[in-house]
PDB file of C-alpha atoms in Angstrom:
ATOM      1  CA  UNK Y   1     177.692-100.719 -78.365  1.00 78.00           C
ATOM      2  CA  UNK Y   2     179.652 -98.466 -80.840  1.00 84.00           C
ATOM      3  CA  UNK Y   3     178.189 -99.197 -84.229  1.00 85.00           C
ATOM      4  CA  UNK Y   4     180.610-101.085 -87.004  1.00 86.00           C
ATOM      5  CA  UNK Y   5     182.946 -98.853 -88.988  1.00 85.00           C
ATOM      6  CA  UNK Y   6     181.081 -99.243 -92.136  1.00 86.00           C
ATOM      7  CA  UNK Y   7     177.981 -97.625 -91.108  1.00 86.00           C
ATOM      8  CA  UNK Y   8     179.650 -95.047 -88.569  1.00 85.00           C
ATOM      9  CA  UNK Y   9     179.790 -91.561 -90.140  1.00 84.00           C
ATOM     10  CA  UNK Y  10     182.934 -90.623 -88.580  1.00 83.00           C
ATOM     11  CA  UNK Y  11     185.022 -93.151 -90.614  1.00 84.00           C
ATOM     12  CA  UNK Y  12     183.959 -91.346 -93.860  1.00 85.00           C
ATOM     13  CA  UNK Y  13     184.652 -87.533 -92.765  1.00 80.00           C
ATOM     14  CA  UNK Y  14     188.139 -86.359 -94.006  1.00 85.00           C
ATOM     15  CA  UNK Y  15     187.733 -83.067 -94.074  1.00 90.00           C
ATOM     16  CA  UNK Y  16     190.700 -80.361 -93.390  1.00 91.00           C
ATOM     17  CA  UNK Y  17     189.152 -79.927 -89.654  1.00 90.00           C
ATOM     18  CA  UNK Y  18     189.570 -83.408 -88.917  1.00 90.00           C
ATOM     19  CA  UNK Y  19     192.990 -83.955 -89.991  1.00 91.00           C
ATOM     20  CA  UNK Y  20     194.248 -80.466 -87.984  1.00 93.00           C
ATOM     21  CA  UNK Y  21     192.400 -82.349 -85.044  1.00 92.00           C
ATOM     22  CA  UNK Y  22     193.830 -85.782 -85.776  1.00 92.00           C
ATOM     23  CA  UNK Y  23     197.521 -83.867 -86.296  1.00 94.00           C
ATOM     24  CA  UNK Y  24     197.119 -81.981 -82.835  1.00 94.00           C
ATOM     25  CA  UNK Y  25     196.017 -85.517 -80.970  1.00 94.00           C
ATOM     26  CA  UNK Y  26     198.920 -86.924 -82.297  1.00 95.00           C
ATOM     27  CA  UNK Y  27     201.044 -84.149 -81.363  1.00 95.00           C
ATOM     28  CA  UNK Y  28     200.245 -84.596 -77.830  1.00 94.00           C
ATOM     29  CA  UNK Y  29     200.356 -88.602 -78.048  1.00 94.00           C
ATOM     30  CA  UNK Y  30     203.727 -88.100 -79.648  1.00 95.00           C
ATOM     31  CA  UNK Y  31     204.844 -85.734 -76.665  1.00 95.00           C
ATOM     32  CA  UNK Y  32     203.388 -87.963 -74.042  1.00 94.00           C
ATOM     33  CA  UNK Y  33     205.303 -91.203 -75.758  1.00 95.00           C
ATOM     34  CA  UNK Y  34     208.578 -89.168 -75.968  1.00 95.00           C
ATOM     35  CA  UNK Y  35     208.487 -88.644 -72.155  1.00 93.00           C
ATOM     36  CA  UNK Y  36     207.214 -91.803 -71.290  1.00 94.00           C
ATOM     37  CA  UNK Y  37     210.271 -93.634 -73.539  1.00 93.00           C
ATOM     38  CA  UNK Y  38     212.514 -91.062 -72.140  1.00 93.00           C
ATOM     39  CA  UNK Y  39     211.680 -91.993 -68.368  1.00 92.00           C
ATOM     40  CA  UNK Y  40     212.093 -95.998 -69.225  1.00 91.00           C
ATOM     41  CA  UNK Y  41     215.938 -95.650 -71.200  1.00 92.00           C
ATOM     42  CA  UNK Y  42     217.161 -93.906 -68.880  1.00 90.00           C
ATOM     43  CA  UNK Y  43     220.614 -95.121 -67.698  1.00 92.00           C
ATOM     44  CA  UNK Y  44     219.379 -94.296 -63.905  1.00 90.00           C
ATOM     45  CA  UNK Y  45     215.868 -94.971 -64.083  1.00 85.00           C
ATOM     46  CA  UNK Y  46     213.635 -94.184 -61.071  1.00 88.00           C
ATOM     47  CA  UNK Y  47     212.241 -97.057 -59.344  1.00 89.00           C
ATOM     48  CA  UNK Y  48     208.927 -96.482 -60.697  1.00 90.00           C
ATOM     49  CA  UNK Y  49     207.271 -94.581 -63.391  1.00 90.00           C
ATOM     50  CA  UNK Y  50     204.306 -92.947 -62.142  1.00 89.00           C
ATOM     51  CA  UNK Y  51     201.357 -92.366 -64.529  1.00 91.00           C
ATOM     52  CA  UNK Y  52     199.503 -89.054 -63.755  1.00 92.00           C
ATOM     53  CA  UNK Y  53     196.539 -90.205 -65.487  1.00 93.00           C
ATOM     54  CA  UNK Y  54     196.336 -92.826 -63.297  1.00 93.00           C
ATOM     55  CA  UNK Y  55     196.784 -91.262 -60.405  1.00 92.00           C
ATOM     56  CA  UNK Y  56     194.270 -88.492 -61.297  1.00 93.00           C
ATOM     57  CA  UNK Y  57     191.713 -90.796 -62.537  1.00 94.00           C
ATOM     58  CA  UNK Y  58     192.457 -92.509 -58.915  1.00 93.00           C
ATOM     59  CA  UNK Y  59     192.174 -89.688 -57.037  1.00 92.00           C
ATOM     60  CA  UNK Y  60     189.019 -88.480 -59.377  1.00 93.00           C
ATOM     61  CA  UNK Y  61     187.246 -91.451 -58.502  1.00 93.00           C
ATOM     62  CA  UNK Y  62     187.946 -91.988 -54.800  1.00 92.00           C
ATOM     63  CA  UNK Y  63     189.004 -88.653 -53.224  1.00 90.00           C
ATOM     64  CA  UNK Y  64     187.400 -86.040 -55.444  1.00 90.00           C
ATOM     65  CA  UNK Y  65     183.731 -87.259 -55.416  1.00 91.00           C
ATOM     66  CA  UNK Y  66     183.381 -85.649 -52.125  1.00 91.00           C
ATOM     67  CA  UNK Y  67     184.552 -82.033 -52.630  1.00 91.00           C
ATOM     68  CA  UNK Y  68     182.495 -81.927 -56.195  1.00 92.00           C
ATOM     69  CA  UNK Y  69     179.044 -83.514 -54.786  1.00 92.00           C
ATOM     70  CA  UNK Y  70     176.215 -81.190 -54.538  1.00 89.00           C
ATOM     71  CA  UNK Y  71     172.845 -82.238 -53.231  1.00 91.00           C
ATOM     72  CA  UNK Y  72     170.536 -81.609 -56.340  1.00 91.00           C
ATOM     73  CA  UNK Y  73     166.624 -82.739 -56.622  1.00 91.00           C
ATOM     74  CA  UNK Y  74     168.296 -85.648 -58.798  1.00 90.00           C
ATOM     75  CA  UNK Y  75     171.284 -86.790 -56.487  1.00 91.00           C
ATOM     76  CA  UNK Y  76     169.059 -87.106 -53.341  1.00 91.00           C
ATOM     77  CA  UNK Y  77     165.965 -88.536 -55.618  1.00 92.00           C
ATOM     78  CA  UNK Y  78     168.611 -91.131 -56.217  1.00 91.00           C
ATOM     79  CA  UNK Y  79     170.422 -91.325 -52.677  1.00 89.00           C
ATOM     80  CA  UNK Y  80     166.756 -92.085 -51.289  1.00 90.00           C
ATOM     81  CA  UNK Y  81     165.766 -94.607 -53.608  1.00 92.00           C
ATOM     82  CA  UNK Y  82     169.084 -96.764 -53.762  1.00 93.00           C
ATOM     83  CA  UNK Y  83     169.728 -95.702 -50.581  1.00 93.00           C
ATOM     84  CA  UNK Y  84     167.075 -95.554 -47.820  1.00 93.00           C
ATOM     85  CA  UNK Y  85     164.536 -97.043 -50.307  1.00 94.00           C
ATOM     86  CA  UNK Y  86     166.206-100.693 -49.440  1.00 95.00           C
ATOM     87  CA  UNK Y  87     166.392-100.553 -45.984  1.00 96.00           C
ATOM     88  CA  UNK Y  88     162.254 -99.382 -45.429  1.00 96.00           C
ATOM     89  CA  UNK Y  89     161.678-102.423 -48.184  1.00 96.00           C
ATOM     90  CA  UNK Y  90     163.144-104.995 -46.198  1.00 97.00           C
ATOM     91  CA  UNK Y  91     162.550-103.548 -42.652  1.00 97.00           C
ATOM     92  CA  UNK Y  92     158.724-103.985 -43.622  1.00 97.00           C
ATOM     93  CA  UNK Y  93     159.342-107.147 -45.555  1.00 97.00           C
ATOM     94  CA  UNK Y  94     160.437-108.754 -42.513  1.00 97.00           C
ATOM     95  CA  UNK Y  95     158.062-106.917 -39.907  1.00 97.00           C
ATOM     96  CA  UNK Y  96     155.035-108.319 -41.984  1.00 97.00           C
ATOM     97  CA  UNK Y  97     156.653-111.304 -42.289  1.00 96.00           C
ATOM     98  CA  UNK Y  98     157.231-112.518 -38.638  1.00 96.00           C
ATOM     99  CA  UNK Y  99     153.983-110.539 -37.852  1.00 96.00           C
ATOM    100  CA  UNK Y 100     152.001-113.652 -40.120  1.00 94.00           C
ATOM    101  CA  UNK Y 101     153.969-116.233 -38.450  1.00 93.00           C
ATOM    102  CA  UNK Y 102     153.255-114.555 -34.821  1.00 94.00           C
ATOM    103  CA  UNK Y 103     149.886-114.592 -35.969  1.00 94.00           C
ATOM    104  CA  UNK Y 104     150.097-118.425 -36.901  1.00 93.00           C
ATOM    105  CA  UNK Y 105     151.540-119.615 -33.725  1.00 92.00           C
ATOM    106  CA  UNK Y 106     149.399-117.878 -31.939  1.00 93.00           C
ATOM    107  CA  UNK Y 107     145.939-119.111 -33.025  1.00 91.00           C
ATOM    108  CA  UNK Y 108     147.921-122.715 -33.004  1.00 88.00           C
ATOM    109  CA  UNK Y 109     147.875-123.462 -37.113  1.00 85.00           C
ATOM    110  CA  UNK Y 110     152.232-122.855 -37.619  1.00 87.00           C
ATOM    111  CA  UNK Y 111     153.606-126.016 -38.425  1.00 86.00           C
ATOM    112  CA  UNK Y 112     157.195-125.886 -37.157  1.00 87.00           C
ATOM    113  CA  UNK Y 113     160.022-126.600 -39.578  1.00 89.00           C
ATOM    114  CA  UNK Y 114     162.909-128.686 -38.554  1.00 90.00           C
ATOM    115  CA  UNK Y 115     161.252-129.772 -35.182  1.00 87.00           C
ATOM    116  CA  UNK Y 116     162.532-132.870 -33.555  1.00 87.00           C
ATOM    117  CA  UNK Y 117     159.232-133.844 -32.406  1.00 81.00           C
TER     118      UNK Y 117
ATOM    119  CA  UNK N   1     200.890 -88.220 -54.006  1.00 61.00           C
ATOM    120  CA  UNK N   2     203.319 -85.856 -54.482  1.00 73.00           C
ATOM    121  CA  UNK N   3     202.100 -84.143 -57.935  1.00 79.00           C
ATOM    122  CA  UNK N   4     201.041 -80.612 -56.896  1.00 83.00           C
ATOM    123  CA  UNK N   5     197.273 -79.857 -56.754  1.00 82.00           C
ATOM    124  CA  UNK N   6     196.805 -78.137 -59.826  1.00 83.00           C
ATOM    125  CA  UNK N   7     197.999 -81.380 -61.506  1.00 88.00           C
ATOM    126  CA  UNK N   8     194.785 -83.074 -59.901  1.00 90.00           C
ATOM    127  CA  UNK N   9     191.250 -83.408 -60.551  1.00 90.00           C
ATOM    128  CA  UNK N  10     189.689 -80.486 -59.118  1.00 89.00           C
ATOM    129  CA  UNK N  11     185.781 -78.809 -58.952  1.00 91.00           C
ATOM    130  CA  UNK N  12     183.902 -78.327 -61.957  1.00 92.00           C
ATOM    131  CA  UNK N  13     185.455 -76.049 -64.528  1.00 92.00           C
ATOM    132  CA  UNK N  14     183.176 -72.270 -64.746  1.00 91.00           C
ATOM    133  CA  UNK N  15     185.421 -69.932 -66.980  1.00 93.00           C
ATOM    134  CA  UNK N  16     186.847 -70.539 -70.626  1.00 93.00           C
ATOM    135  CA  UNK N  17     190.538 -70.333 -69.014  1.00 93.00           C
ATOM    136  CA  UNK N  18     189.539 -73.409 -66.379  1.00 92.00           C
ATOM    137  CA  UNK N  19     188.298 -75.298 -69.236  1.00 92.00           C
ATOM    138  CA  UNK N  20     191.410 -74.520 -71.077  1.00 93.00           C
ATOM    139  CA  UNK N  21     193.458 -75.082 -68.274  1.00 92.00           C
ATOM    140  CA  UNK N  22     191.722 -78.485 -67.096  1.00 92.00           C
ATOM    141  CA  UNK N  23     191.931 -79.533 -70.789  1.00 93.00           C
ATOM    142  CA  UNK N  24     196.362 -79.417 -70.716  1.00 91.00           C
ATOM    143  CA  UNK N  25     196.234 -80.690 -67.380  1.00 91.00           C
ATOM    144  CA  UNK N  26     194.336 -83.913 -68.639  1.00 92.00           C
ATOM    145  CA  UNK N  27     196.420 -83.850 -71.698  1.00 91.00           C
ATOM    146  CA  UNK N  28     193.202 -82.875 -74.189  1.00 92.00           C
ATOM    147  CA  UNK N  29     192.595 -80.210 -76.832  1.00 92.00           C
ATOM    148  CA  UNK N  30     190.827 -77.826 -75.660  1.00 91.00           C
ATOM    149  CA  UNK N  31     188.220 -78.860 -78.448  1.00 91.00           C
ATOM    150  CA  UNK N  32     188.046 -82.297 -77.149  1.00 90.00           C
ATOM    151  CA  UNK N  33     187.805 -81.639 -73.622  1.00 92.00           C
ATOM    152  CA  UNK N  34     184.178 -82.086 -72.224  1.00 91.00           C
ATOM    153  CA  UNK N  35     183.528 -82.693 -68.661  1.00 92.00           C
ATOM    154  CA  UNK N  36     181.125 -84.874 -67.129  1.00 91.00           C
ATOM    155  CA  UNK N  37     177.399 -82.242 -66.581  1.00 90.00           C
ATOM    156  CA  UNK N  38     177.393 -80.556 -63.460  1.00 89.00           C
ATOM    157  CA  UNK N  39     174.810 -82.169 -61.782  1.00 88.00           C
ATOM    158  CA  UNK N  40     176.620 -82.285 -58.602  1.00 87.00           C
ATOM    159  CA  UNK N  41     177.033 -86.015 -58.914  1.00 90.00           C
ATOM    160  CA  UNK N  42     180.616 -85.974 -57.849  1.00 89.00           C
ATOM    161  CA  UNK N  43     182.309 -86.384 -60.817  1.00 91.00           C
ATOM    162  CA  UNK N  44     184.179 -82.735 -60.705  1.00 90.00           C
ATOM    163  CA  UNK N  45     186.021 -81.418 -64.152  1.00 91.00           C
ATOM    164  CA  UNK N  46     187.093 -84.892 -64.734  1.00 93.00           C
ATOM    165  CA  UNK N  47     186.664 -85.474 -69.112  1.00 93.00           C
ATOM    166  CA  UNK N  48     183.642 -87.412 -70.233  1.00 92.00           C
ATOM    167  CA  UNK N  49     185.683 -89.746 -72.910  1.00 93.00           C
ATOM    168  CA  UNK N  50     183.539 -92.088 -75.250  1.00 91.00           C
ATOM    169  CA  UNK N  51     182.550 -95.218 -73.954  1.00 92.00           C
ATOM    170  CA  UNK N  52     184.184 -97.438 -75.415  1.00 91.00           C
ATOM    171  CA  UNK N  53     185.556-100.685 -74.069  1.00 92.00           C
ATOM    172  CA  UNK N  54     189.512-101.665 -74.536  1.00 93.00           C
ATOM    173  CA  UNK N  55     188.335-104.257 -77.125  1.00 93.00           C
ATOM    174  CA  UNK N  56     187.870-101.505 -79.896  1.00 91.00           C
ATOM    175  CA  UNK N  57     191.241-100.317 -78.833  1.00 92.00           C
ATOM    176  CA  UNK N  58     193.932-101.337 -81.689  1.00 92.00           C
ATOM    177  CA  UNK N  59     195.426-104.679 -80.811  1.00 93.00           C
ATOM    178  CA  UNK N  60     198.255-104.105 -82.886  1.00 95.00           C
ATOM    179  CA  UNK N  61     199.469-100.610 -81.842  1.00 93.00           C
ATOM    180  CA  UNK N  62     202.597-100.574 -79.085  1.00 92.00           C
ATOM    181  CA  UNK N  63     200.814 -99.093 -75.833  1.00 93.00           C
ATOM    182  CA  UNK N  64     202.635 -98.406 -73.123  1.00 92.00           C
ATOM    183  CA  UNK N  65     200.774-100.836 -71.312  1.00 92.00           C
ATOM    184  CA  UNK N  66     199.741-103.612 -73.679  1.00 93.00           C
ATOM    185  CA  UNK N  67     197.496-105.701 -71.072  1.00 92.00           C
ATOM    186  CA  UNK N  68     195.204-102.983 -70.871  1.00 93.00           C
ATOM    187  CA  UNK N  69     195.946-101.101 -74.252  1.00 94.00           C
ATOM    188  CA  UNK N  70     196.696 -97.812 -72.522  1.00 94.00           C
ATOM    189  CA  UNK N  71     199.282 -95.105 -73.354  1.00 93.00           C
ATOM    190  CA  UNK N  72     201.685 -93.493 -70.302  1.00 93.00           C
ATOM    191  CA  UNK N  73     199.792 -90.089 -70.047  1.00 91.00           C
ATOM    192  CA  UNK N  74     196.924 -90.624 -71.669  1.00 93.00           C
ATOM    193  CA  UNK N  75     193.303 -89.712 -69.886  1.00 93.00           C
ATOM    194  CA  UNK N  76     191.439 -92.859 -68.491  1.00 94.00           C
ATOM    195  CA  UNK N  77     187.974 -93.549 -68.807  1.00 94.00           C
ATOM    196  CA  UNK N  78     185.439 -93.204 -65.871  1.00 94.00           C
ATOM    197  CA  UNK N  79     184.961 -96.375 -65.853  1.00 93.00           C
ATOM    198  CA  UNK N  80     188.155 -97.595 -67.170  1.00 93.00           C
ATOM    199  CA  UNK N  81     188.048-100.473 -64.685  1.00 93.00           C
ATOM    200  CA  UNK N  82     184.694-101.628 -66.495  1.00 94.00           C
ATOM    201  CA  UNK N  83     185.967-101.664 -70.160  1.00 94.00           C
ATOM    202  CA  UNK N  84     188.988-103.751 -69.431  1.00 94.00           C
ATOM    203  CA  UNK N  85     189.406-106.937 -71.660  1.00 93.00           C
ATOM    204  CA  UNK N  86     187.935-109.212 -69.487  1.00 94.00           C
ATOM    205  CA  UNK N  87     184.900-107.608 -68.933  1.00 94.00           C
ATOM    206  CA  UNK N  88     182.197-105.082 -70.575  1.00 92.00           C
ATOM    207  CA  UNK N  89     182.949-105.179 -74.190  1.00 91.00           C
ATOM    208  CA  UNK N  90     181.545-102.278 -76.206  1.00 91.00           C
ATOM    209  CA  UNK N  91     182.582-103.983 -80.138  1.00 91.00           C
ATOM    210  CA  UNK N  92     180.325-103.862 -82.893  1.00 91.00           C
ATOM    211  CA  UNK N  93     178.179-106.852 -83.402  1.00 90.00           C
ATOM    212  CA  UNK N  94     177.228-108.558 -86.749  1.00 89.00           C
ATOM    213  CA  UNK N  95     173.576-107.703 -86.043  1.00 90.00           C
ATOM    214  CA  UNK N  96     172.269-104.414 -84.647  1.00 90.00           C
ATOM    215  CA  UNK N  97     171.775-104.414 -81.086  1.00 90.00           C
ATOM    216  CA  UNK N  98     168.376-103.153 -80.797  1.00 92.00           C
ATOM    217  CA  UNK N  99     167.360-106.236 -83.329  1.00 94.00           C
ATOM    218  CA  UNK N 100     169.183-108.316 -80.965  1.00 94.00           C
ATOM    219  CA  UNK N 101     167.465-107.608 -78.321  1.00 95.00           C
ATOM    220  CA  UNK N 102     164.234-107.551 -79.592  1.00 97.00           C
ATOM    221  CA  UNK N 103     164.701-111.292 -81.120  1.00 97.00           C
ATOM    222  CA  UNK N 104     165.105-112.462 -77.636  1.00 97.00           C
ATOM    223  CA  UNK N 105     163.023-110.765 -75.782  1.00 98.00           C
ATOM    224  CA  UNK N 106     160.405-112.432 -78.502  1.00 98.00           C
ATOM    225  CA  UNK N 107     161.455-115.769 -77.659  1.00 98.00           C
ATOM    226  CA  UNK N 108     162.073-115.270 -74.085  1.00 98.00           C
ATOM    227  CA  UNK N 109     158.610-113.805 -73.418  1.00 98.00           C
ATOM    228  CA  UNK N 110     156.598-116.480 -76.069  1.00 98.00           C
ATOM    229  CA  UNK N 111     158.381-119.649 -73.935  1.00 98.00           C
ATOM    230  CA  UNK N 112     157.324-117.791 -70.445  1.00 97.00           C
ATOM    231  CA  UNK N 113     154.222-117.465 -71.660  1.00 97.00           C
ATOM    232  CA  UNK N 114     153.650-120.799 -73.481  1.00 96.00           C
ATOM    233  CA  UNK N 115     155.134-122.236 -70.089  1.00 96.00           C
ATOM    234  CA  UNK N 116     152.947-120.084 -67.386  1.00 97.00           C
ATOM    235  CA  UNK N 117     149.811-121.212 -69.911  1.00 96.00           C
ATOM    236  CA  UNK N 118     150.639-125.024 -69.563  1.00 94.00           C
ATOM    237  CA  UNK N 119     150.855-124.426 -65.927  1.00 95.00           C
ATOM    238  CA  UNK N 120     147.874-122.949 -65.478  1.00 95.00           C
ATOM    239  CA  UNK N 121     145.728-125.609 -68.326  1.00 94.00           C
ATOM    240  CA  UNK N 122     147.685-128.579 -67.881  1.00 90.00           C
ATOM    241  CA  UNK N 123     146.890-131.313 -70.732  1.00 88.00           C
ATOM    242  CA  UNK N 124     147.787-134.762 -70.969  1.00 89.00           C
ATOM    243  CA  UNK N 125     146.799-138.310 -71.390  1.00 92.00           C
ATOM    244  CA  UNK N 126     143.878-139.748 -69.222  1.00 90.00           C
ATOM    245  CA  UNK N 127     145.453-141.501 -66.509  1.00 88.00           C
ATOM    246  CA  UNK N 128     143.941-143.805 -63.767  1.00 86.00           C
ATOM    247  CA  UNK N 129     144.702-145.150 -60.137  1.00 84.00           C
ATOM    248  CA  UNK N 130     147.347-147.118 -60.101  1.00 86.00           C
ATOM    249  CA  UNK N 131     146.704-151.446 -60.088  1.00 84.00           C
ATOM    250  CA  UNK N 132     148.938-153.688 -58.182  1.00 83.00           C
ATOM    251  CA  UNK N 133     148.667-157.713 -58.770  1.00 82.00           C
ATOM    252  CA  UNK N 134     147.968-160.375 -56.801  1.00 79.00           C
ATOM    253  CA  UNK N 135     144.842-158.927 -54.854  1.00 79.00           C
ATOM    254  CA  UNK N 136     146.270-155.633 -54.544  1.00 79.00           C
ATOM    255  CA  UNK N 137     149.394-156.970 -52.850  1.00 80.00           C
ATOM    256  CA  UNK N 138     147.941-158.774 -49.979  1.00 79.00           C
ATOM    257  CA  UNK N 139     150.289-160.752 -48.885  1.00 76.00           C
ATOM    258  CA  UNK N 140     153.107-158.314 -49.317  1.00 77.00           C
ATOM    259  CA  UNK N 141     151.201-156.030 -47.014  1.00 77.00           C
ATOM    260  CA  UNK N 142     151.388-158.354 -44.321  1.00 76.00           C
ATOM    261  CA  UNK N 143     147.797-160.090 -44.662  1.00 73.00           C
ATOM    262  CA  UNK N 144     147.556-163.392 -42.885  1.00 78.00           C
ATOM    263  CA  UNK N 145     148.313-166.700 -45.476  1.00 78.00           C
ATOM    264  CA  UNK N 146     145.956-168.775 -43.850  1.00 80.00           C
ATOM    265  CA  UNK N 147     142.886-166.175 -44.428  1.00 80.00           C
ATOM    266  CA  UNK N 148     141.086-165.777 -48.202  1.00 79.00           C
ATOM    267  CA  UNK N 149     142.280-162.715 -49.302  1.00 78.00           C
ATOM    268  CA  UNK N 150     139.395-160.134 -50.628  1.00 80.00           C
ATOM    269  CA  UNK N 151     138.972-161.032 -54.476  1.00 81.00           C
ATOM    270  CA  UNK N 152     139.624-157.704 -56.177  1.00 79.00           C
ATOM    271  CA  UNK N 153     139.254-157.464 -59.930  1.00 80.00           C
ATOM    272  CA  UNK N 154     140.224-153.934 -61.408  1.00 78.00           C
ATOM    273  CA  UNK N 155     138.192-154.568 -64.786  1.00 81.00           C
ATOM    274  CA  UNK N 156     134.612-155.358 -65.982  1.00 85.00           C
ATOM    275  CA  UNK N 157     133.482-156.979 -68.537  1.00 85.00           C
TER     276      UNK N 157
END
């Protein structure tokens, strides 16, 4: 959680640097809304206005994860926990599992559930 | 899509000039532009923004898109489709979160364990078998009327 504007530093630094960096941001937001507004009164508008952040952030997270992945000691640490950890837990889960039943029925003591007799 | 492929996320940036680059192409200053570590994780030269959630996000402002308080051009979280306003919501709270947390996990682990001890000591009132009238029922349990039932008395004196 972000903490509340009272106690957060940020809100009480005005110095020169942050005002050039506020100015700049709203430089490009003021670009990026002049485009934008420019796209949407047009006379002809195109039949849709395509965002480029979202298609990059779409493309980011679905077609770029591929290229950019790199096996590291941390990314397969992870793929074999999350990954293979779950299938060995509930492969043997189930193995011992029907193994005690087996075992059951087969000295006579299982008591069947459902049974019609 | 049809934007050309410098326009699109790409591999981690090495040099100064792909961090400056990757910066205008994601509409950032160059100061504010910091991507995600490279720890191979997939995530590429895509900008690590702050997380926070679309609550914080001026209500009052006119976005371009006012649903999800988001401005035509502007870079989108990682996990944009988390912090949307009907789900995670990163806003202050009255109380500090860490004392939040700690309240309840005090309560939550003093009832577990004030529960797990009554189930393992369980305390209550003496109790006894249960007595049923009229000679412990014998006629309703299908004893003959002609016969003497058995006399059973459940107290002594």
């Amino acid at each position: 959680v972000s903490l509340p504007a009272e106690l957060d530093p940020e809100t009480y630094d005005s110095s020169p640097e942050k005002r050039r960096a506020e100015a700049e941001r709203l430089a490009i937001r003021a670009r990026l809304k002049r485009q934008y507004q420019l796209q949407l009164n047009n006379p002809n508008p195109p039949a849709i206005i395509e965002d480029p952040a979202l298609v990059r952030w779409a493309y980011a997270r679905t077609q770029n994860v591929y290229p950019t992945f790199r096996p590291t000691p941390k990314t397969s640490f992870l793929g074999a926990v999350f990954a293979i950890g779950p299938i060995l837990f509930w492969a043997f889960v189930f193995k011992a599992d029907r193994d005690r039943k087996e075992k059951l029925i087969k000295e006579g003591k299982y008591k069947r559930p459902f049974s019609v007799f | 899509s049809e934007m050309s492929k410098d326009l699109m996320p790409g591999p981690y940036p090495r040099t100064p000039e792909e961090r400056a680059a990757a910066a205008k192409k994601y509409n950032l200053r160059v100061e504010d532009y910091e991507p995600y570590p490279d720890d191979g994780f997939g995530y590429g030269d895509y900008p690590m923004l702050p997380n926070k959630s679309l609550h914080e996000r001026d209500p009052w402002y006119q976005w371009d898109q006012p649903d999800v308080r988001h401005n035509w051009g502007e870079p989108m979280h990682w996990n944009f489709d988390m912090y949307i306003r009907n789900r995670v919501d990163t806003s202050p709270t009255p109380i500090p979160w860490h004392t939040m947390r700690k309240h309840f996990l005090v309560f939550l682990s003093t009832m577990l364990i004030m529960f797990g001890l009554g189930e393992i000591y369980p305390s209550y009132r003496p109790v006894g078998p249960k007595q049923y009238p009229f000679n412990d029922l014998y006629l309703e349990r299908g004893g003959d009327p002609n016969k003497e039932p058995p006399v059973v008395t459940h107290y002594e004196i």
